[in-house]
Amino acid sequence: MTSMQSYKPHWIREDFIDFIAEKVHPTLALKKVKAEVISIQLIGNDFYKIQLRPNFNFQAKKFQPGQNVAVTLRLDGILHQRHYSAVTMLKNGDVIIAVKQQGKVSRALSSSQLGAVVELSQPQGEFTLLNSPKPILMLASGSGITAIYSLLQKAVVQFQHPIDLIYFTRDDAFHAEIKTLALMHPHLKYHHFNTVEHKQHLSLQLLNKLVPDFEQREIYACGSAAMMKTAHRITEKLSVKSSLHSEYFQIVVDEKVKAQPVQFQRSHQEFQASSTILESAEQAGLRPAHGCRMGICNTCSCTKVSGSVKNILTGKIDHESNTPIKLCISQAVSPVVINL
């Protein structure tokens, strides 16, 4: 008989360790990043700033301004995940995100009790500052100000060349903070438009008026679908699209496209897709893996076996076979077969 002293278990279940650890403290975990809600502050109409305190698994030192974190929480027994830009990373490792109440997860998160625990991803995303000698133009609208403000805080310190920010807003979130930055850093020019008081939108005429040399600048844009489409159209027309760096917060499909049949090949599932393939699959009762729903995290990436899809962010149509697509930003424009 083998003695108990010679018995060596080959593995211990991570979820069992986490179960025991959370009895000691709710955020303790072997590998997962769990975070406690420290404070919730109203900063605009249905717009909240939330301070989260992650456990020691969070790699705060790897954070770059402009990046985001995925927040996972359980609602009605189902895990939901959404991505939010990290507005600020504090010296003690706390991360501050800004949440607009425009979805089930955002409403639940901004209504959390202090001390509530959520799960976080590591900092991620490629919407970060380039080390470029060119002047900078930043464009923001709505909740897109969260990513832009994060970039702006670093840019005014790292660079001394001209920085212009054009901000279209209904609720003036971070307006006071940006005005303070502009006072502290003379190379920052702040152009603020409250769209409730003034029906102003992004246009080529406005850019030429406010920032005449914008074609020679690195352009960072984040905001509403309408503003983003205008930014892409202007930079493409002027052949400076390579200088445009963007992040999206709204995915808007082309309503002129008729619903198309989509087949998940391996699972033998077929459905009609009238919105994004991800949304249409969910409406048909399917649950493909996904994360950010904005084309950032790659969780929903898969192979399109055949058919044509439109990338909602870029407007480009992919007709090729056996190419990678992201379900959350792809709209079927013909019958499509996907390797899922």
XYZ file of C-alpha atoms in Angstrom:
340
model
C 0.000 0.000 0.000
C 1.310 3.455 -0.888
C 1.813 5.608 2.179
C 0.193 9.031 2.407
C 3.654 10.592 2.702
C 4.647 9.357 -0.762
C 1.454 10.582 -2.461
C 2.040 13.593 -4.701
C -0.972 15.078 -6.487
C -0.266 15.939 -10.123
C -2.459 19.007 -10.120
C -4.837 21.107 -8.084
C -7.855 22.668 -9.717
C -7.475 26.420 -10.079
C -11.163 27.005 -9.411
C -10.878 25.118 -6.094
C -7.941 27.301 -5.026
C -9.882 30.429 -6.038
C -12.916 29.191 -4.091
C -10.826 28.843 -0.942
C -8.938 32.097 -1.540
C -12.055 34.229 -1.912
C -13.140 33.110 1.563
C -10.073 34.936 2.851
C -10.641 38.004 0.637
C -13.079 38.419 -2.295
C -10.357 39.501 -4.747
C -7.806 36.768 -3.966
C -7.206 34.354 -6.861
C -4.416 32.163 -8.212
C -4.261 33.676 -11.715
C -7.427 35.663 -12.364
C -7.514 39.432 -12.041
C -10.312 40.320 -9.648
C -11.010 43.918 -8.699
C -13.009 45.653 -5.984
C -15.219 48.640 -6.748
C -13.726 51.453 -4.636
C -15.737 54.484 -5.779
C -18.372 55.521 -8.315
C -18.645 59.179 -9.320
C -21.210 60.801 -11.608
C -19.359 62.949 -14.167
C -22.107 63.601 -16.717
C -25.575 62.590 -17.816
C -25.594 58.807 -17.190
C -21.776 58.905 -17.303
C -19.806 57.515 -14.348
C -16.164 57.330 -13.324
C -15.444 54.067 -11.506
C -12.323 53.301 -9.498
C -11.354 49.621 -9.366
C -8.700 48.048 -7.116
C -7.283 44.921 -8.808
C -5.470 42.104 -7.041
C -1.748 41.421 -7.436
C -2.278 39.505 -10.686
C -2.988 42.762 -12.530
C 0.004 43.994 -14.560
C -0.525 47.702 -14.013
C 3.052 48.575 -15.023
C 2.430 47.288 -18.550
C -0.467 49.703 -19.076
C -0.140 52.266 -21.862
C -2.536 55.245 -22.046
C -5.293 54.579 -24.551
C -5.555 50.892 -23.713
C -8.652 49.233 -22.317
C -9.625 46.497 -19.882
C -12.340 43.891 -20.282
C -14.718 43.838 -17.320
C -16.570 40.577 -16.651
C -19.516 40.319 -14.294
C -22.305 37.854 -13.710
C -25.875 38.961 -14.433
C -28.784 36.584 -13.868
C -26.350 33.683 -13.721
C -24.692 34.526 -17.056
C -21.201 35.987 -17.472
C -21.079 39.195 -19.519
C -17.977 41.020 -20.701
C -17.470 44.554 -21.979
C -14.374 46.643 -22.713
C -13.781 50.081 -21.178
C -10.898 52.481 -21.714
C -8.694 52.954 -18.691
C -8.865 56.701 -18.090
C -6.086 56.706 -15.483
C -3.829 54.176 -13.799
C -3.066 55.335 -10.252
C 0.307 54.844 -8.574
C -1.139 52.271 -6.176
C -2.306 50.112 -9.121
C -5.957 51.185 -9.020
C -7.509 51.633 -12.455
C -10.152 54.249 -13.250
C -12.611 53.582 -16.056
C -15.492 55.722 -17.330
C -18.821 54.041 -18.032
C -21.729 55.399 -20.050
C -25.050 53.802 -19.088
C -25.949 52.548 -22.552
C -26.241 48.804 -22.103
C -27.126 46.077 -19.614
C -23.555 45.585 -18.424
C -22.769 49.303 -18.167
C -25.939 49.955 -16.181
C -25.182 47.111 -13.790
C -21.552 48.167 -13.362
C -22.343 51.822 -12.676
C -25.021 50.754 -10.180
C -22.694 48.407 -8.277
C -22.366 48.551 -4.529
C -19.009 49.721 -3.189
C -16.970 46.623 -2.405
C -18.504 44.629 -5.253
C -16.016 42.415 -7.108
C -15.618 42.090 -10.877
C -13.101 40.269 -13.050
C -10.672 42.221 -15.252
C -8.448 41.407 -18.182
C -4.903 42.665 -18.398
C -4.484 46.068 -20.127
C -4.903 45.566 -23.873
C -5.416 47.382 -27.156
C -3.296 49.158 -29.755
C -4.836 52.645 -29.503
C -1.686 54.139 -27.985
C 0.566 57.121 -28.676
C 3.173 56.863 -31.403
C 6.643 58.213 -30.732
C 6.340 60.614 -33.658
C 7.828 64.097 -34.167
C 4.648 65.251 -35.922
C 2.148 67.569 -34.167
C -1.007 65.915 -32.866
C -4.728 66.342 -33.521
C -7.187 64.522 -31.268
C -10.883 64.104 -32.107
C -13.413 62.938 -29.531
C -17.162 62.687 -29.142
C -19.427 61.097 -26.547
C -17.899 58.268 -24.538
C -14.900 58.298 -26.888
C -13.454 61.003 -24.637
C -12.375 58.276 -22.189
C -9.674 56.902 -24.505
C -8.723 60.335 -25.860
C -8.388 61.859 -22.376
C -6.138 58.958 -21.393
C -3.898 59.661 -24.405
C -4.001 63.410 -23.794
C -2.674 63.159 -20.240
C 0.441 61.422 -21.530
C 0.831 63.489 -24.710
C 0.999 66.888 -22.985
C 3.871 65.651 -20.807
C 5.753 63.548 -23.366
C 5.656 66.000 -26.284
C 6.271 69.716 -26.662
C 5.011 70.054 -30.222
C 1.480 71.416 -30.872
C -1.478 69.337 -29.677
C -5.065 70.218 -30.573
C -8.141 68.503 -29.148
C -11.576 68.918 -30.740
C -14.276 67.538 -28.439
C -17.984 67.213 -29.319
C -20.049 66.504 -26.217
C -23.554 66.601 -24.780
C -22.619 66.152 -21.124
C -19.178 67.834 -20.811
C -17.562 64.783 -19.199
C -13.885 65.581 -18.394
C -14.377 69.138 -19.698
C -13.063 70.753 -16.492
C -10.045 68.428 -16.374
C -9.147 69.183 -19.999
C -9.434 72.944 -19.421
C -6.983 72.559 -16.526
C -4.548 70.640 -18.741
C -4.766 73.399 -21.371
C -3.930 76.026 -18.755
C -0.949 74.009 -17.509
C 0.402 73.169 -20.971
C 0.401 76.072 -23.478
C 1.156 73.747 -26.422
C -2.322 72.216 -25.960
C -5.215 73.990 -27.693
C -8.665 72.858 -26.616
C -11.674 73.275 -28.930
C -14.854 72.392 -27.040
C -18.323 72.072 -28.589
C -21.358 71.348 -26.449
C -23.673 69.904 -29.099
C -26.789 70.641 -27.063
C -26.039 74.372 -27.252
C -24.406 74.374 -30.704
C -25.277 71.865 -33.433
C -21.683 71.513 -34.537
C -20.267 68.384 -36.144
C -16.934 67.363 -37.588
C -16.333 68.648 -41.112
C -13.448 69.503 -43.420
C -14.388 73.170 -43.145
C -14.166 73.031 -39.350
C -10.783 71.295 -39.435
C -9.364 73.850 -41.862
C -10.613 76.645 -39.609
C -9.373 75.280 -36.273
C -6.281 73.286 -37.254
C -5.125 74.438 -40.730
C -2.129 72.089 -40.741
C -4.084 68.979 -39.681
C -2.928 67.091 -42.787
C 0.622 67.162 -41.396
C -0.391 65.751 -38.003
C -0.863 62.403 -36.321
C -4.625 62.164 -35.829
C -6.182 60.190 -32.957
C -9.972 59.775 -33.105
C -12.483 58.013 -30.881
C -16.221 58.554 -30.668
C -19.567 58.199 -32.377
C -20.040 56.345 -35.642
C -20.967 59.587 -37.444
C -17.793 61.381 -36.352
C -15.618 58.384 -37.135
C -17.068 57.972 -40.624
C -16.443 61.658 -41.320
C -12.851 61.394 -40.070
C -12.201 58.385 -42.296
C -13.844 60.047 -45.291
C -11.816 63.279 -44.902
C -8.459 61.551 -44.395
C -9.103 59.180 -47.282
C -10.064 62.050 -49.585
C -6.879 63.937 -48.680
C -4.707 60.794 -48.902
C -3.591 61.053 -45.259
C -5.470 58.052 -43.915
C -2.227 56.474 -42.706
C -2.025 59.294 -40.141
C -5.446 58.446 -38.672
C -5.418 56.224 -35.596
C -8.863 55.307 -34.314
C -10.883 53.408 -31.749
C -14.619 52.739 -32.044
C -17.340 52.767 -29.397
C -20.343 52.268 -31.661
C -20.891 49.663 -34.347
C -23.503 50.685 -36.919
C -24.460 48.281 -39.715
C -25.450 49.220 -43.259
C -29.236 49.058 -43.160
C -29.424 48.981 -46.979
C -27.962 45.465 -47.048
C -30.571 42.686 -47.152
C -30.484 39.842 -44.626
C -28.224 36.985 -45.750
C -28.042 33.301 -44.754
C -25.027 32.464 -42.579
C -23.923 28.910 -41.851
C -21.728 27.791 -38.944
C -20.130 24.829 -40.684
C -18.865 22.582 -37.863
C -21.894 23.063 -35.602
C -24.382 22.683 -38.490
C -26.225 25.869 -37.531
C -27.768 28.301 -40.013
C -29.504 31.658 -39.482
C -30.420 34.899 -41.221
C -28.057 37.800 -40.558
C -29.445 41.322 -40.823
C -27.119 43.032 -38.317
C -23.558 41.993 -37.438
C -22.962 38.253 -37.658
C -22.424 38.122 -33.881
C -25.687 39.888 -33.054
C -27.636 37.863 -35.619
C -26.227 34.598 -34.235
C -27.233 35.619 -30.708
C -30.729 36.535 -31.909
C -30.952 33.010 -33.370
C -30.137 31.544 -29.948
C -26.471 30.775 -30.639
C -23.631 31.750 -28.304
C -20.360 32.219 -30.217
C -17.377 33.324 -28.135
C -17.013 37.103 -27.961
C -15.619 39.885 -25.809
C -15.508 43.581 -26.589
C -18.115 43.673 -29.425
C -16.038 46.503 -30.966
C -13.372 44.709 -33.001
C -10.658 45.139 -30.394
C -10.089 41.946 -28.429
C -10.075 39.211 -31.151
C -12.181 36.857 -28.996
C -14.714 36.379 -31.812
C -12.113 35.949 -34.563
C -12.776 32.977 -36.835
C -12.303 31.819 -40.435
C -14.745 32.755 -43.189
C -14.815 29.716 -45.467
C -16.756 31.411 -48.258
C -18.977 34.378 -49.023
C -18.609 38.140 -48.715
C -18.652 40.247 -45.544
C -18.385 43.978 -44.936
C -16.101 45.283 -42.202
C -18.368 47.775 -40.399
C -15.424 49.852 -39.169
C -13.553 50.278 -42.436
C -16.328 49.713 -44.982
C -14.153 47.222 -46.877
C -15.776 44.099 -48.343
C -13.912 40.788 -48.199
C -14.795 38.380 -51.028
C -11.893 35.951 -50.484
C -12.253 32.389 -49.174
C -10.664 31.101 -45.959
C -9.885 34.516 -44.498
C -10.004 35.626 -40.830
C -12.901 37.847 -39.743
C -14.286 39.201 -36.481
C -17.952 38.363 -35.979
C -18.696 41.546 -34.015
C -17.721 43.922 -36.827
C -18.668 41.799 -39.847
C -21.918 42.119 -41.798
C -22.825 39.476 -44.358
C -23.441 40.917 -47.838
C -23.887 37.488 -49.474
C -24.510 33.940 -48.207
C -21.599 33.156 -45.856
C -20.088 29.960 -44.474
C -17.984 30.202 -41.288
C -15.743 27.576 -39.713
C -17.533 27.412 -36.361
